[in-house]
Tab-separated table of C-alpha atoms in Angstrom:
chain	number	residue	atom	x	y	z
A	9	MET	CA	-15.398	26.806	17.257
A	10	ASP	CA	-18.658	26.798	15.323
A	11	ASP	CA	-17.200	29.401	12.995
A	12	LEU	CA	-14.587	26.867	11.854
A	13	ARG	CA	-17.401	24.957	10.216
A	14	LYS	CA	-18.096	27.889	7.929
A	15	LEU	CA	-14.714	27.393	6.270
A	16	PRO	CA	-14.436	25.110	3.249
A	17	PHE	CA	-12.557	21.825	3.375
A	18	THR	CA	-9.088	21.195	1.981
A	19	THR	CA	-8.760	17.988	-0.018
A	20	LYS	CA	-5.906	15.974	-1.412
A	21	LYS	CA	-6.894	17.314	-4.830
A	22	ASP	CA	-6.196	20.860	-3.633
A	23	LEU	CA	-2.724	19.752	-2.576
A	24	ARG	CA	-2.147	17.987	-5.881
A	25	ASP	CA	-3.360	20.923	-7.961
A	26	THR	CA	-0.880	23.227	-6.261
A	27	TYR	CA	2.167	20.961	-6.714
A	28	PRO	CA	4.884	21.496	-5.691
A	29	PHE	CA	4.929	24.596	-3.448
A	30	GLY	CA	1.572	26.287	-4.112
A	31	LEU	CA	0.227	25.880	-0.583
A	32	PHE	CA	3.380	26.860	1.275
A	33	ALA	CA	2.416	29.769	3.515
A	34	VAL	CA	5.914	31.231	3.845
A	35	PRO	CA	8.599	32.116	1.269
A	36	ARG	CA	10.533	29.042	0.147
A	37	SER	CA	13.634	30.407	1.879
A	38	GLU	CA	11.902	29.990	5.253
A	39	ILE	CA	11.355	26.287	4.546
A	40	VAL	CA	14.150	24.218	6.045
A	41	ARG	CA	12.906	20.748	5.152
A	42	MET	CA	10.541	19.052	2.740
A	43	HIS	CA	8.834	15.707	2.874
A	44	ALA	CA	6.611	14.064	0.294
A	45	SER	CA	4.057	11.316	0.191
A	46	SER	CA	2.873	9.338	-2.777
A	47	GLY	CA	0.033	10.954	-4.691
A	48	THR	CA	-2.577	9.164	-6.751
A	49	THR	CA	-1.147	10.111	-10.112
A	50	GLY	CA	2.613	10.024	-10.080
A	51	LYS	CA	3.265	13.471	-8.629
A	52	PRO	CA	3.747	13.363	-4.859
A	53	ILE	CA	2.172	15.636	-2.261
A	54	VAL	CA	4.930	17.949	-1.038
A	55	VAL	CA	4.947	19.468	2.431
A	56	GLY	CA	7.382	22.047	3.838
A	57	TYR	CA	8.502	22.755	7.394
A	58	THR	CA	9.943	25.923	8.909
A	59	LYS	CA	12.464	25.773	11.743
A	60	LYS	CA	9.640	26.295	14.203
A	61	ASP	CA	7.585	23.496	12.588
A	62	LEU	CA	10.447	21.043	13.057
A	63	ASP	CA	10.709	22.226	16.645
A	64	THR	CA	6.995	21.579	17.241
A	65	TRP	CA	7.218	18.219	15.538
A	66	ALA	CA	10.166	17.083	17.653
A	67	ASP	CA	8.282	18.195	20.781
A	68	LEU	CA	5.201	16.217	19.818
A	69	VAL	CA	7.096	13.037	18.969
A	70	ALA	CA	9.040	13.380	22.248
A	71	ARG	CA	5.645	13.651	23.939
A	72	CYS	CA	4.567	10.429	22.185
A	73	MET	CA	7.652	8.646	23.473
A	74	ALA	CA	7.111	9.925	26.978
A	75	MET	CA	3.608	8.424	26.791
A	76	THR	CA	5.213	5.007	26.447
A	77	GLY	CA	7.287	5.665	29.562
A	78	GLY	CA	10.290	6.704	27.474
A	79	THR	CA	13.062	8.824	29.049
A	80	LYS	CA	16.660	9.788	28.314
A	81	GLU	CA	17.653	6.371	29.629
A	82	ASP	CA	16.077	4.663	26.604
A	83	VAL	CA	17.659	3.349	23.430
A	84	VAL	CA	15.294	3.913	20.492
A	85	GLN	CA	15.822	1.744	17.422
A	86	ASN	CA	14.157	3.553	14.552
A	87	ALA	CA	13.303	1.094	11.785
A	88	TYR	CA	11.034	3.489	9.906
A	89	GLY	CA	12.439	4.390	6.503
A	90	TYR	CA	14.533	7.566	6.379
A	91	GLY	CA	13.947	9.878	3.445
A	92	LEU	CA	11.020	11.742	1.961
A	93	PHE	CA	8.684	9.595	4.077
A	94	THR	CA	7.973	11.420	7.358
A	95	GLY	CA	8.273	8.301	9.543
A	96	GLY	CA	12.057	8.072	9.797
A	97	LEU	CA	13.116	11.671	10.428
A	98	GLY	CA	9.952	12.476	12.404
A	99	ILE	CA	10.691	9.803	14.998
A	100	HIS	CA	14.406	10.556	14.880
A	101	TYR	CA	14.218	14.165	16.053
A	102	GLY	CA	11.543	13.347	18.617
A	103	ALA	CA	13.788	10.775	20.259
A	104	GLU	CA	16.667	13.258	20.298
A	105	ARG	CA	14.377	15.900	21.819
A	106	LEU	CA	13.450	13.461	24.576
A	107	GLY	CA	17.151	12.932	25.177
A	108	ALA	CA	16.963	9.236	24.411
A	109	THR	CA	19.684	7.493	22.411
A	110	ILE	CA	18.510	7.117	18.826
A	111	VAL	CA	19.734	4.313	16.566
A	112	PRO	CA	18.871	5.536	13.041
A	113	ILE	CA	18.989	2.118	11.397
A	114	SER	CA	16.057	2.748	8.972
A	115	GLY	CA	14.022	-0.153	7.558
A	116	GLY	CA	15.155	-3.547	6.325
A	117	ASN	CA	18.220	-5.739	6.932
A	118	THR	CA	16.581	-7.741	9.696
A	119	ALA	CA	19.727	-9.649	10.726
A	120	ARG	CA	21.448	-6.345	11.451
A	121	GLN	CA	18.357	-5.026	13.250
A	122	LEU	CA	18.396	-8.010	15.601
A	123	MET	CA	22.147	-7.828	16.165
A	124	LEU	CA	22.033	-4.162	17.180
A	125	MET	CA	18.862	-4.717	19.192
A	126	GLN	CA	20.784	-7.190	21.338
A	127	ASP	CA	24.165	-5.450	21.396
A	128	PHE	CA	22.840	-1.927	22.052
A	129	GLY	CA	20.137	-3.067	24.466
A	130	THR	CA	17.328	-1.374	22.519
A	131	THR	CA	14.348	-0.571	24.768
A	132	ILE	CA	11.967	1.141	22.325
A	133	LEU	CA	11.329	-0.097	18.797
A	134	THR	CA	9.724	2.174	16.207
A	135	CYS	CA	8.532	0.782	12.864
A	136	THR	CA	5.428	-0.395	11.013
A	137	PRO	CA	3.468	-3.076	12.893
A	138	SER	CA	3.957	-5.586	10.083
A	139	TYR	CA	7.741	-5.172	10.208
A	140	ALA	CA	7.622	-5.469	14.004
A	141	MET	CA	5.755	-8.759	13.604
A	142	PHE	CA	8.321	-9.973	11.102
A	143	MET	CA	11.154	-9.140	13.509
A	144	ALA	CA	9.272	-10.751	16.415
A	145	ASP	CA	8.973	-14.009	14.479
A	146	GLU	CA	12.659	-13.870	13.570
A	147	ILE	CA	13.598	-13.282	17.207
A	148	ILE	CA	11.585	-16.298	18.312
A	149	ALA	CA	12.946	-18.461	15.473
A	150	ALA	CA	16.506	-17.497	16.363
A	151	GLY	CA	15.856	-18.232	20.057
A	152	ILE	CA	17.245	-14.871	21.155
A	153	LYS	CA	14.237	-13.500	23.047
A	154	GLU	CA	16.223	-13.716	26.307
A	155	ASN	CA	18.721	-11.160	24.950
A	156	ILE	CA	16.071	-8.634	23.937
A	157	LYS	CA	15.455	-5.763	26.356
A	158	LEU	CA	12.572	-4.093	24.523
A	159	LYS	CA	9.846	-2.617	26.708
A	160	ALA	CA	7.778	-0.598	24.266
A	161	GLY	CA	6.962	-0.394	20.591
A	162	ILE	CA	5.684	2.655	18.714
A	163	PHE	CA	3.984	1.323	15.640
A	164	GLY	CA	2.128	3.161	12.908
A	165	ALA	CA	2.004	4.222	9.251
A	166	GLU	CA	-0.304	1.333	8.410
A	167	PRO	CA	-3.570	-0.045	9.804
A	168	TRP	CA	-3.380	-2.836	12.357
A	169	SER	CA	-5.780	-4.640	14.643
A	170	ASN	CA	-6.000	-5.110	18.365
A	171	ASN	CA	-5.367	-8.781	17.780
A	172	MET	CA	-2.075	-7.962	16.106
A	173	ARG	CA	-1.230	-5.752	19.070
A	174	LEU	CA	-1.786	-8.591	21.511
A	175	GLN	CA	0.420	-10.876	19.437
A	176	LEU	CA	3.206	-8.293	19.233
A	177	GLU	CA	3.029	-7.659	22.966
A	178	GLU	CA	3.243	-11.352	23.737
A	179	LYS	CA	5.975	-12.194	21.246
A	180	LEU	CA	8.200	-9.240	22.118
A	181	GLY	CA	7.294	-8.860	25.790
A	182	ILE	CA	6.437	-5.182	25.250
A	183	LYS	CA	3.611	-2.699	25.369
A	184	ALA	CA	2.670	-1.855	21.778
A	185	HIS	CA	1.444	1.710	21.142
A	186	ASP	CA	-0.366	2.990	18.062
A	187	ILE	CA	0.925	6.294	16.677
A	188	TYR	CA	-1.000	8.318	14.104
A	189	GLY	CA	-0.032	11.028	11.724
A	190	LEU	CA	-0.004	12.026	8.089
A	191	SER	CA	2.447	14.210	6.270
A	192	GLU	CA	-0.250	16.659	5.113
A	193	VAL	CA	-0.914	17.532	8.757
A	194	LEU	CA	2.537	16.920	10.280
A	195	GLY	CA	3.791	13.344	10.061
A	196	PRO	CA	3.861	10.902	12.978
A	197	GLY	CA	2.946	12.635	16.215
A	198	VAL	CA	-0.560	13.944	15.495
A	199	ALA	CA	-2.026	11.426	17.945
A	200	MET	CA	-0.681	8.705	20.211
A	201	GLU	CA	-1.891	5.968	22.530
A	202	CYS	CA	-1.040	6.162	26.208
A	203	GLU	CA	-0.450	3.172	28.472
A	204	HIS	CA	-4.209	2.617	28.815
A	205	GLN	CA	-4.544	2.012	25.056
A	206	LYS	CA	-8.050	3.432	24.943
A	207	GLY	CA	-7.845	5.333	21.711
A	208	LEU	CA	-5.184	7.766	20.548
A	209	HIS	CA	-4.758	11.113	22.254
A	210	ILE	CA	-4.962	13.853	19.637
A	211	PHE	CA	-2.628	16.705	20.459
A	212	ASP	CA	-5.405	19.252	20.279
A	213	ASP	CA	-3.150	22.047	21.447
A	214	HIS	CA	-1.791	21.904	17.857
A	215	PHE	CA	-4.560	20.318	15.780
A	216	ILE	CA	-8.338	20.697	15.843
A	217	PRO	CA	-9.980	17.387	14.961
A	218	GLU	CA	-13.473	17.010	13.525
A	219	ILE	CA	-15.451	14.006	12.387
A	220	ILE	CA	-17.703	14.530	9.376
A	221	ASP	CA	-20.121	12.447	7.398
A	222	PRO	CA	-18.122	11.901	4.180
A	223	GLU	CA	-21.306	11.999	2.074
A	224	THR	CA	-23.133	15.044	3.452
A	225	GLU	CA	-19.895	16.701	4.703
A	226	GLN	CA	-21.772	17.660	7.888
A	227	PRO	CA	-19.937	17.509	11.242
A	228	LEU	CA	-20.851	14.521	13.430
A	229	PRO	CA	-21.027	14.524	17.232
A	230	TYR	CA	-18.535	12.763	19.493
A	231	GLY	CA	-18.962	8.997	19.486
A	232	GLN	CA	-20.096	8.762	15.876
A	233	LYS	CA	-18.061	7.143	13.143
A	234	GLY	CA	-17.001	9.261	10.193
A	235	GLU	CA	-14.126	10.873	8.313
A	236	LEU	CA	-11.372	12.581	10.302
A	237	VAL	CA	-10.697	16.211	9.456
A	238	PHE	CA	-7.826	18.281	10.850
A	239	THR	CA	-7.062	21.971	11.100
A	240	THR	CA	-3.549	22.913	12.164
A	241	LEU	CA	-3.133	25.677	14.756
A	242	THR	CA	0.613	26.185	14.938
A	243	LYS	CA	2.004	25.048	11.582
A	244	GLU	CA	3.827	27.793	9.649
A	245	GLY	CA	5.205	26.240	6.469
A	246	PHE	CA	2.247	24.126	5.476
A	247	PRO	CA	-0.832	24.918	7.536
A	248	VAL	CA	-4.061	23.186	6.551
A	249	ILE	CA	-7.648	24.174	7.213
A	250	ARG	CA	-10.174	21.373	7.587
A	251	TYR	CA	-8.050	18.842	5.748
A	252	ARG	CA	-10.022	15.726	4.841
A	253	THR	CA	-7.865	12.748	5.749
A	254	LYS	CA	-10.231	10.109	4.288
A	255	ASP	CA	-9.384	8.058	7.377
A	256	ILE	CA	-12.386	6.635	9.247
A	257	SER	CA	-12.449	7.042	13.021
A	258	VAL	CA	-14.535	8.091	16.035
A	259	LEU	CA	-13.741	10.913	18.496
A	260	TYR	CA	-14.228	10.717	22.269
A	261	GLU	CA	-14.056	13.666	24.631
A	262	GLU	CA	-14.178	11.921	28.021
A	263	LYS	CA	-11.058	12.258	30.137
A	264	CYS	CA	-8.746	9.253	29.789
A	265	ASP	CA	-7.865	6.997	32.748
A	266	CYS	CA	-4.309	8.331	32.441
A	267	GLY	CA	-5.616	11.780	33.411
A	268	ARG	CA	-4.899	13.486	30.093
A	269	THR	CA	-7.766	15.555	28.740
A	270	HIS	CA	-7.035	15.400	24.992
A	271	VAL	CA	-9.795	14.439	22.590
A	272	ARG	CA	-9.151	10.820	21.700
A	273	MET	CA	-9.640	9.030	18.399
A	274	GLU	CA	-10.372	5.385	17.828
A	275	ARG	CA	-7.704	3.503	15.894
A	276	ILE	CA	-8.234	3.955	12.143
A	277	THR	CA	-10.739	1.397	10.950
A	278	GLY	CA	-10.864	2.163	7.253
A	279	ARG	CA	-10.732	4.672	4.418
A	280	THR	CA	-13.359	6.571	2.471
A	281	ASP	CA	-11.368	6.109	-0.743
A	282	ASP	CA	-9.665	3.134	-2.342
A	283	MET	CA	-6.225	3.845	-0.873
A	284	LEU	CA	-4.414	0.806	0.497
A	285	ILE	CA	-1.512	0.883	2.889
A	286	ILE	CA	0.918	-1.879	2.050
A	287	ARG	CA	4.103	-2.215	4.089
A	288	GLY	CA	3.582	1.350	5.228
A	289	VAL	CA	3.331	2.682	1.675
A	290	ASN	CA	0.210	4.371	0.313
A	291	VAL	CA	-1.023	2.583	-2.787
A	292	PHE	CA	-3.864	3.697	-5.030
A	293	PRO	CA	-5.274	1.275	-7.613
A	294	SER	CA	-5.179	4.138	-10.134
A	295	GLN	CA	-1.359	4.051	-9.983
A	296	ILE	CA	-1.427	0.500	-11.357
A	297	GLU	CA	-3.809	1.704	-14.023
A	298	SER	CA	-1.412	4.449	-15.090
A	299	VAL	CA	1.407	1.916	-15.487
A	300	LEU	CA	-0.748	-0.353	-17.634
A	301	LEU	CA	-1.732	2.625	-19.774
A	302	GLU	CA	1.976	3.245	-20.360
A	303	PHE	CA	2.210	-0.316	-21.622
A	304	GLY	CA	-0.301	0.459	-24.352
A	305	GLU	CA	-3.459	-0.754	-22.654
A	306	THR	CA	-6.472	1.349	-23.504
A	307	GLU	CA	-8.827	-0.188	-20.959
A	308	PRO	CA	-6.721	-2.068	-18.432
A	309	HIS	CA	-8.305	-4.716	-16.257
A	310	TYR	CA	-6.391	-5.577	-13.145
A	311	LEU	CA	-6.896	-6.743	-9.580
A	312	LEU	CA	-4.779	-6.067	-6.528
A	313	VAL	CA	-4.705	-8.963	-4.096
A	314	VAL	CA	-3.218	-8.026	-0.738
A	315	ASP	CA	-2.418	-10.672	1.824
A	316	ARG	CA	-0.360	-10.827	4.969
A	317	LYS	CA	1.904	-13.868	4.913
A	318	ALA	CA	4.440	-14.452	7.681
A	319	ALA	CA	3.365	-11.046	9.001
A	320	MET	CA	4.528	-9.257	5.856
A	321	ASP	CA	2.157	-7.654	3.414
A	322	ASP	CA	2.147	-9.334	0.062
A	323	LEU	CA	0.885	-7.615	-3.069
A	324	GLU	CA	-0.082	-9.581	-6.138
A	325	ILE	CA	-1.277	-7.704	-9.184
A	326	GLN	CA	-3.339	-9.724	-11.614
A	327	VAL	CA	-3.345	-8.240	-15.074
A	328	GLU	CA	-5.632	-9.385	-17.833
A	329	LEU	CA	-3.454	-10.068	-20.824
A	330	SER	CA	-4.892	-8.424	-23.912
A	331	SER	CA	-3.788	-8.939	-27.504
A	332	LYS	CA	-1.794	-5.699	-27.279
A	333	MET	CA	0.540	-7.131	-24.668
A	334	PHE	CA	0.476	-10.736	-25.899
A	335	SER	CA	3.587	-12.419	-27.188
A	336	ASP	CA	3.376	-15.991	-28.416
A	337	LYS	CA	6.731	-16.731	-26.802
A	338	ILE	CA	7.147	-17.611	-23.125
A	339	ALA	CA	10.280	-15.485	-22.987
A	340	GLY	CA	8.274	-12.530	-24.317
A	341	LEU	CA	5.666	-12.868	-21.594
A	342	GLU	CA	8.324	-13.279	-18.928
A	343	VAL	CA	9.977	-10.079	-20.117
A	344	LEU	CA	6.586	-8.374	-19.960
A	345	GLU	CA	6.084	-9.557	-16.361
A	346	ARG	CA	9.529	-8.317	-15.412
A	347	ARG	CA	9.068	-4.920	-17.049
A	348	LEU	CA	5.689	-4.479	-15.346
A	349	LYS	CA	7.246	-5.443	-12.016
A	350	GLU	CA	10.093	-2.961	-12.419
A	351	ARG	CA	7.788	-0.148	-13.506
A	352	ILE	CA	5.396	-0.784	-10.630
A	353	LEU	CA	8.301	-0.838	-8.186
A	354	SER	CA	9.432	2.563	-9.416
A	355	VAL	CA	5.921	4.059	-9.348
A	356	LEU	CA	4.673	2.577	-6.066
A	357	GLY	CA	7.952	2.140	-4.257
A	358	ILE	CA	7.119	-1.428	-3.307
A	359	SER	CA	7.567	-4.676	-5.156
A	360	ALA	CA	4.622	-6.736	-6.287
A	361	LYS	CA	4.134	-10.142	-7.840
A	362	ILE	CA	2.703	-9.800	-11.337
A	363	LYS	CA	0.299	-12.484	-12.475
A	364	LEU	CA	-0.901	-12.462	-16.059
A	365	VAL	CA	-4.442	-13.769	-16.347
A	366	GLU	CA	-6.867	-14.406	-19.192
A	367	PRO	CA	-9.221	-11.689	-20.459
A	368	LYS	CA	-12.538	-11.447	-18.590
A	369	SER	CA	-11.227	-13.651	-15.770
A	370	ILE	CA	-11.288	-10.802	-13.246
A	371	PRO	CA	-14.818	-10.563	-11.857
A	372	ARG	CA	-16.797	-7.481	-12.866
A	373	SER	CA	-19.632	-6.150	-10.810
A	374	GLU	CA	-22.180	-3.844	-12.393
A	375	GLY	CA	-19.913	-3.509	-15.387
A	376	LYS	CA	-17.167	-2.048	-13.241
A	377	ALA	CA	-14.249	-4.228	-12.270
A	378	LYS	CA	-13.469	-4.801	-8.630
A	379	ARG	CA	-9.943	-3.508	-8.189
A	380	VAL	CA	-8.906	-4.738	-4.768
A	381	ILE	CA	-9.162	-7.876	-2.694
A	382	ASP	CA	-7.692	-7.328	0.741
A	383	LYS	CA	-7.275	-10.649	2.533
A	384	ARG	CA	-5.389	-9.167	5.486
A	385	GLU	CA	-7.174	-9.621	8.760
A	386	LEU	CA	-6.644	-6.244	10.332
B	25	MET	CA	4.435	-25.480	-46.728
B	26	ARG	CA	3.637	-22.195	-45.062
B	27	VAL	CA	0.777	-22.409	-42.548
B	28	GLN	CA	-0.688	-20.202	-39.851
B	29	GLN	CA	-0.085	-21.222	-36.279
B	30	ILE	CA	-2.581	-20.078	-33.659
B	31	SER	CA	-1.174	-19.107	-30.238
B	32	ILE	CA	-3.512	-18.833	-27.269
B	33	PHE	CA	-2.732	-17.503	-23.815
B	34	LEU	CA	-3.991	-19.882	-21.139
B	35	GLU	CA	-3.852	-19.657	-17.397
B	36	ASN	CA	-2.665	-22.800	-15.682
B	37	LYS	CA	-6.181	-23.591	-14.457
B	38	LYS	CA	-8.523	-26.530	-14.667
B	39	GLY	CA	-10.735	-26.646	-17.749
B	40	ARG	CA	-9.063	-23.954	-19.841
B	41	LEU	CA	-7.717	-26.307	-22.508
B	42	ALA	CA	-11.098	-28.054	-22.639
B	43	LYS	CA	-12.768	-24.688	-23.275
B	44	VAL	CA	-10.520	-24.037	-26.279
B	45	THR	CA	-11.209	-27.440	-27.832
B	46	GLU	CA	-14.921	-27.024	-27.137
B	47	VAL	CA	-15.036	-23.736	-29.050
B	48	LEU	CA	-13.097	-25.270	-31.943
B	49	GLY	CA	-15.303	-28.386	-31.938
B	50	GLU	CA	-18.493	-26.338	-32.067
B	51	ASN	CA	-17.159	-24.632	-35.167
B	52	ASP	CA	-16.079	-27.837	-36.885
B	53	ILE	CA	-12.428	-26.971	-36.718
B	54	ASN	CA	-9.965	-29.835	-36.731
B	55	ILE	CA	-6.705	-29.715	-34.762
B	56	ARG	CA	-3.753	-31.067	-36.773
B	57	ALA	CA	-0.999	-30.411	-34.252
B	58	LEU	CA	-0.804	-29.072	-30.724
B	59	SER	CA	1.928	-28.037	-28.338
B	60	ILE	CA	1.996	-26.171	-25.044
B	61	ALA	CA	4.812	-24.053	-23.662
B	62	ASP	CA	4.189	-23.487	-19.995
B	63	THR	CA	5.389	-21.805	-16.807
B	64	THR	CA	3.932	-22.367	-13.340
B	65	ASP	CA	1.178	-19.780	-13.776
B	66	PHE	CA	0.397	-19.703	-17.462
B	67	GLY	CA	1.072	-21.330	-20.786
B	68	ILE	CA	0.910	-20.647	-24.484
B	69	LEU	CA	-1.072	-23.170	-26.472
B	70	ARG	CA	0.087	-23.440	-30.082
B	71	LEU	CA	-2.179	-25.048	-32.632
B	72	ILE	CA	-2.131	-25.942	-36.295
B	73	VAL	CA	-5.732	-26.285	-37.448
B	74	ASN	CA	-7.518	-26.838	-40.717
B	75	LYS	CA	-9.239	-23.440	-40.672
B	76	PRO	CA	-6.817	-20.984	-39.001
B	77	GLN	CA	-8.713	-17.788	-39.909
B	78	LEU	CA	-11.950	-19.112	-38.498
B	79	ALA	CA	-10.193	-20.528	-35.423
B	80	TYR	CA	-8.620	-17.131	-34.730
B	81	GLN	CA	-11.959	-15.398	-35.073
B	82	VAL	CA	-14.051	-17.766	-32.938
B	83	LEU	CA	-11.442	-17.974	-30.164
B	84	LYS	CA	-11.190	-14.203	-30.089
B	85	GLU	CA	-14.973	-13.948	-29.875
B	86	ALA	CA	-14.915	-16.456	-27.016
B	87	GLY	CA	-12.701	-14.035	-25.105
B	88	PHE	CA	-9.275	-15.635	-25.518
B	89	THR	CA	-6.067	-13.730	-26.132
B	90	VAL	CA	-5.008	-15.114	-29.518
B	91	SER	CA	-2.414	-14.364	-32.147
B	92	THR	CA	-1.322	-15.954	-35.391
B	93	THR	CA	2.189	-16.599	-36.660
B	94	ASP	CA	3.352	-17.867	-40.025
B	95	VAL	CA	5.293	-21.100	-39.630
B	96	ILE	CA	6.721	-23.691	-41.972
B	97	ALA	CA	5.068	-27.108	-41.741
B	98	VAL	CA	6.853	-30.235	-42.864
B	99	GLU	CA	5.081	-33.557	-42.962
B	100	VAL	CA	7.221	-36.430	-41.687
B	101	SER	CA	6.105	-40.028	-42.024
B	102	ASP	CA	5.819	-42.091	-38.854
B	103	GLN	CA	8.605	-44.630	-39.409
B	104	GLN	CA	12.246	-45.153	-38.420
B	105	VAL	CA	14.573	-42.492	-39.833
B	106	GLY	CA	11.416	-40.853	-41.158
């Protein structure tokens, strides 16, 4: 194991520099599926899976579901988005592997979600925790909690707190489990909480986890907080060696009360970079910058304000209005706001409120503007 | 008569209009006419002043987003059917 530490790290930059297929370890013809996650600069990070990789993935997600007490008797309502995002299809094939009944409803359309949840007798809900909270509030508002048969939730793809877990468990009458994964390593199913909810079990028969000091890049012992690093053992299409996730966590090696002996990781408590996860989508402030540059700004000043209202993440982007973008007509400025909103939607994949503000009104610290205010209590 | 109208972007926040008039006052600039077009979050303040070039310059230096537009000014006397 010590020899692993002699190998260099793999970073997101390495993945970006080799776009699209540069790091595939098999001929393209052996790849049977691709997924992609948002990159920092427009081009996504592309990952490829062989038949065997999809097989492994389905096994691991089935394992995650079994950890919630799931069996073939369960009805799994999968409200993760289907598409290039790994959440939807990753969960989908895992549920099928378990033999459960999968309802591939994808995200959104809450009224329909609640109708099917009642009519199909859904027992396991899979989605982002913020969407689960939104549905929980809708269920309570509609007075239909009696008709809901949910017993477990598998929530991930964005950071959430223990407090949010307790609320979800109370509102939905379920046990809420945290699932962890990232497309560069696999997708959902890298690690999962068992019924004891004492950290996430990392499936170390497929992935070797390490915690490093992000500054010195030196490995840290169990129990110390640092950046999570993964090496894949069984991936064929897109194996990674010492991939730096930029996620902050702690590893524990003690055997869990459930009897499983996996290394466990603490729920993700932060990032070493400026990436934000908003409604399950990775957002980098630099993406906003690139949009403003397109609009003719040479030195854009902007601020992302993230809040969680009614359990849904809200993104407001404040943009300092320079002379370049100024129109002395209200209609002109409204068009500008709309065009910015549309462009940001297409670049980020999520909608944001645009707020035009006066020059120099966004606070600068040490000459450098603060780019993000995150008001969410995670 | 052709005159230059000054347009200033203002956020809908306390004290912003006062800041504009303060800058103009300090520079001995006299406001002849004023109108504001607004939305919930921001507005555009339009001014006719006695020294438009100077007004543009000092407001810009004070950090405002400013532009100028040529407009036609017509003086109308303050009386019925004026």
